Amino acid sequence: MLKFLAIGLFGSLVGSAIVAIKAAPVEPGTFFTPAIVTATFASAFMGVLLEILRPSK
């Protein structure tokens, strides 16, 4: 169960980080904080959502 949760968290973290990087402004000063916050919240939400939606065995 934890393995699947970790895979879901990692996959959604990578995906949301790519989206945040593409959506972030070009200036280095204003780049990192919104991207990191967005990726963190999105990965946590997606990991919990995948764990809830995954059928339990």
mmCIF file of N, CA and C in Angstrom, residues 18-55:
data_model
loop_
_atom_site.group_PDB
_atom_site.id
_atom_site.type_symbol
_atom_site.label_atom_id
_atom_site.label_comp_id
_atom_site.label_asym_id
_atom_site.label_seq_id
_atom_site.Cartn_x
_atom_site.Cartn_y
_atom_site.Cartn_z
ATOM 1 N N ILE A 18 6.416 19.713 -13.668
ATOM 2 C CA ILE A 18 6.568 20.095 -15.074
ATOM 3 C C ILE A 18 5.554 21.168 -15.440
ATOM 4 N N VAL A 19 4.306 20.999 -14.988
ATOM 5 C CA VAL A 19 3.274 21.997 -15.273
ATOM 6 C C VAL A 19 3.630 23.327 -14.625
ATOM 7 N N ALA A 20 4.088 23.281 -13.362
ATOM 8 C CA ALA A 20 4.431 24.512 -12.659
ATOM 9 C C ALA A 20 5.621 25.209 -13.313
ATOM 10 N N ILE A 21 6.587 24.426 -13.791
ATOM 11 C CA ILE A 21 7.757 25.022 -14.445
ATOM 12 C C ILE A 21 7.335 25.686 -15.757
ATOM 13 N N LYS A 22 6.452 25.023 -16.521
ATOM 14 C CA LYS A 22 6.008 25.608 -17.780
ATOM 15 C C LYS A 22 5.162 26.856 -17.552
ATOM 16 N N ALA A 23 4.381 26.888 -16.445
ATOM 17 C CA ALA A 23 3.497 28.013 -16.185
ATOM 18 C C ALA A 23 4.199 29.146 -15.439
ATOM 19 N N ALA A 24 5.388 28.893 -14.898
ATOM 20 C CA ALA A 24 6.067 29.888 -14.082
ATOM 21 C C ALA A 24 6.659 30.986 -14.969
ATOM 22 N N PRO A 25 6.766 32.194 -14.437
ATOM 23 C CA PRO A 25 7.430 33.266 -15.181
ATOM 24 C C PRO A 25 8.916 32.984 -15.375
ATOM 25 N N VAL A 26 9.527 33.697 -16.297
ATOM 26 C CA VAL A 26 10.913 33.411 -16.674
ATOM 27 C C VAL A 26 11.894 33.935 -15.638
ATOM 28 N N GLU A 27 11.504 34.982 -14.876
ATOM 29 C CA GLU A 27 12.450 35.581 -13.933
ATOM 30 C C GLU A 27 12.840 34.568 -12.861
ATOM 31 N N PRO A 28 14.145 34.398 -12.584
ATOM 32 C CA PRO A 28 14.567 33.409 -11.594
ATOM 33 C C PRO A 28 14.088 33.733 -10.187
ATOM 34 N N GLY A 29 13.928 35.027 -9.855
ATOM 35 C CA GLY A 29 13.553 35.395 -8.494
ATOM 36 C C GLY A 29 12.146 34.952 -8.139
ATOM 37 N N THR A 30 11.228 35.033 -9.112
ATOM 38 C CA THR A 30 9.832 34.705 -8.825
ATOM 39 C C THR A 30 9.482 33.305 -9.314
ATOM 40 N N PHE A 31 10.488 32.512 -9.619
ATOM 41 C CA PHE A 31 10.239 31.215 -10.260
ATOM 42 C C PHE A 31 9.951 30.122 -9.248
ATOM 43 N N PHE A 32 10.824 29.967 -8.248
ATOM 44 C CA PHE A 32 10.844 28.716 -7.491
ATOM 45 C C PHE A 32 9.669 28.581 -6.530
ATOM 46 N N THR A 33 9.336 29.641 -5.792
ATOM 47 C CA THR A 33 8.341 29.488 -4.729
ATOM 48 C C THR A 33 6.980 29.043 -5.258
ATOM 49 N N PRO A 34 6.395 29.706 -6.278
ATOM 50 C CA PRO A 34 5.083 29.226 -6.753
ATOM 51 C C PRO A 34 5.150 27.821 -7.328
ATOM 52 N N ALA A 35 6.237 27.489 -8.011
ATOM 53 C CA ALA A 35 6.355 26.161 -8.610
ATOM 54 C C ALA A 35 6.440 25.092 -7.533
ATOM 55 N N ILE A 36 7.229 25.341 -6.497
ATOM 56 C CA ILE A 36 7.395 24.341 -5.440
ATOM 57 C C ILE A 36 6.102 24.179 -4.655
ATOM 58 N N VAL A 37 5.444 25.300 -4.321
ATOM 59 C CA VAL A 37 4.185 25.224 -3.565
ATOM 60 C C VAL A 37 3.125 24.497 -4.382
ATOM 61 N N THR A 38 3.017 24.838 -5.672
ATOM 62 C CA THR A 38 2.023 24.192 -6.532
ATOM 63 C C THR A 38 2.299 22.701 -6.644
ATOM 64 N N ALA A 39 3.551 22.329 -6.862
ATOM 65 C CA ALA A 39 3.893 20.913 -7.011
ATOM 66 C C ALA A 39 3.654 20.152 -5.718
ATOM 67 N N THR A 40 3.960 20.779 -4.585
ATOM 68 C CA THR A 40 3.787 20.086 -3.305
ATOM 69 C C THR A 40 2.315 19.816 -3.027
ATOM 70 N N PHE A 41 1.481 20.854 -3.169
ATOM 71 C CA PHE A 41 0.068 20.668 -2.885
ATOM 72 C C PHE A 41 -0.576 19.712 -3.886
ATOM 73 N N ALA A 42 -0.207 19.844 -5.166
ATOM 74 C CA ALA A 42 -0.807 18.978 -6.181
ATOM 75 C C ALA A 42 -0.399 17.530 -5.974
ATOM 76 N N SER A 43 0.859 17.293 -5.613
ATOM 77 C CA SER A 43 1.301 15.908 -5.428
ATOM 78 C C SER A 43 0.659 15.293 -4.190
ATOM 79 N N ALA A 44 0.530 16.078 -3.123
ATOM 80 C CA ALA A 44 -0.126 15.540 -1.925
ATOM 81 C C ALA A 44 -1.588 15.226 -2.210
ATOM 82 N N PHE A 45 -2.272 16.128 -2.897
ATOM 83 C CA PHE A 45 -3.681 15.908 -3.221
ATOM 84 C C PHE A 45 -3.854 14.704 -4.138
ATOM 85 N N MET A 46 -3.008 14.614 -5.172
ATOM 86 C CA MET A 46 -3.131 13.511 -6.125
ATOM 87 C C MET A 46 -2.781 12.177 -5.466
ATOM 88 N N GLY A 47 -1.779 12.169 -4.584
ATOM 89 C CA GLY A 47 -1.426 10.930 -3.899
ATOM 90 C C GLY A 47 -2.559 10.428 -3.018
ATOM 91 N N VAL A 48 -3.192 11.349 -2.276
ATOM 92 C CA VAL A 48 -4.330 10.961 -1.439
ATOM 93 C C VAL A 48 -5.489 10.514 -2.311
ATOM 94 N N LEU A 49 -5.734 11.234 -3.402
ATOM 95 C CA LEU A 49 -6.846 10.888 -4.287
ATOM 96 C C LEU A 49 -6.634 9.517 -4.920
ATOM 97 N N LEU A 50 -5.411 9.240 -5.381
ATOM 98 C CA LEU A 50 -5.126 7.928 -5.966
ATOM 99 C C LEU A 50 -5.276 6.819 -4.928
ATOM 100 N N GLU A 51 -4.872 7.096 -3.693
ATOM 101 C CA GLU A 51 -4.981 6.085 -2.639
ATOM 102 C C GLU A 51 -6.443 5.818 -2.303
ATOM 103 N N ILE A 52 -7.291 6.860 -2.350
ATOM 104 C CA ILE A 52 -8.716 6.675 -2.064
ATOM 105 C C ILE A 52 -9.390 5.925 -3.213
ATOM 106 N N LEU A 53 -9.072 6.313 -4.449
ATOM 107 C CA LEU A 53 -9.765 5.745 -5.600
ATOM 108 C C LEU A 53 -9.286 4.343 -5.939
ATOM 109 N N ARG A 54 -8.071 3.987 -5.510
ATOM 110 C CA ARG A 54 -7.538 2.660 -5.831
ATOM 111 C C ARG A 54 -8.328 1.595 -5.085
ATOM 112 N N PRO A 55 -8.804 0.576 -5.766
ATOM 113 C CA PRO A 55 -9.588 -0.454 -5.079
ATOM 114 C C PRO A 55 -8.743 -1.215 -4.068
#
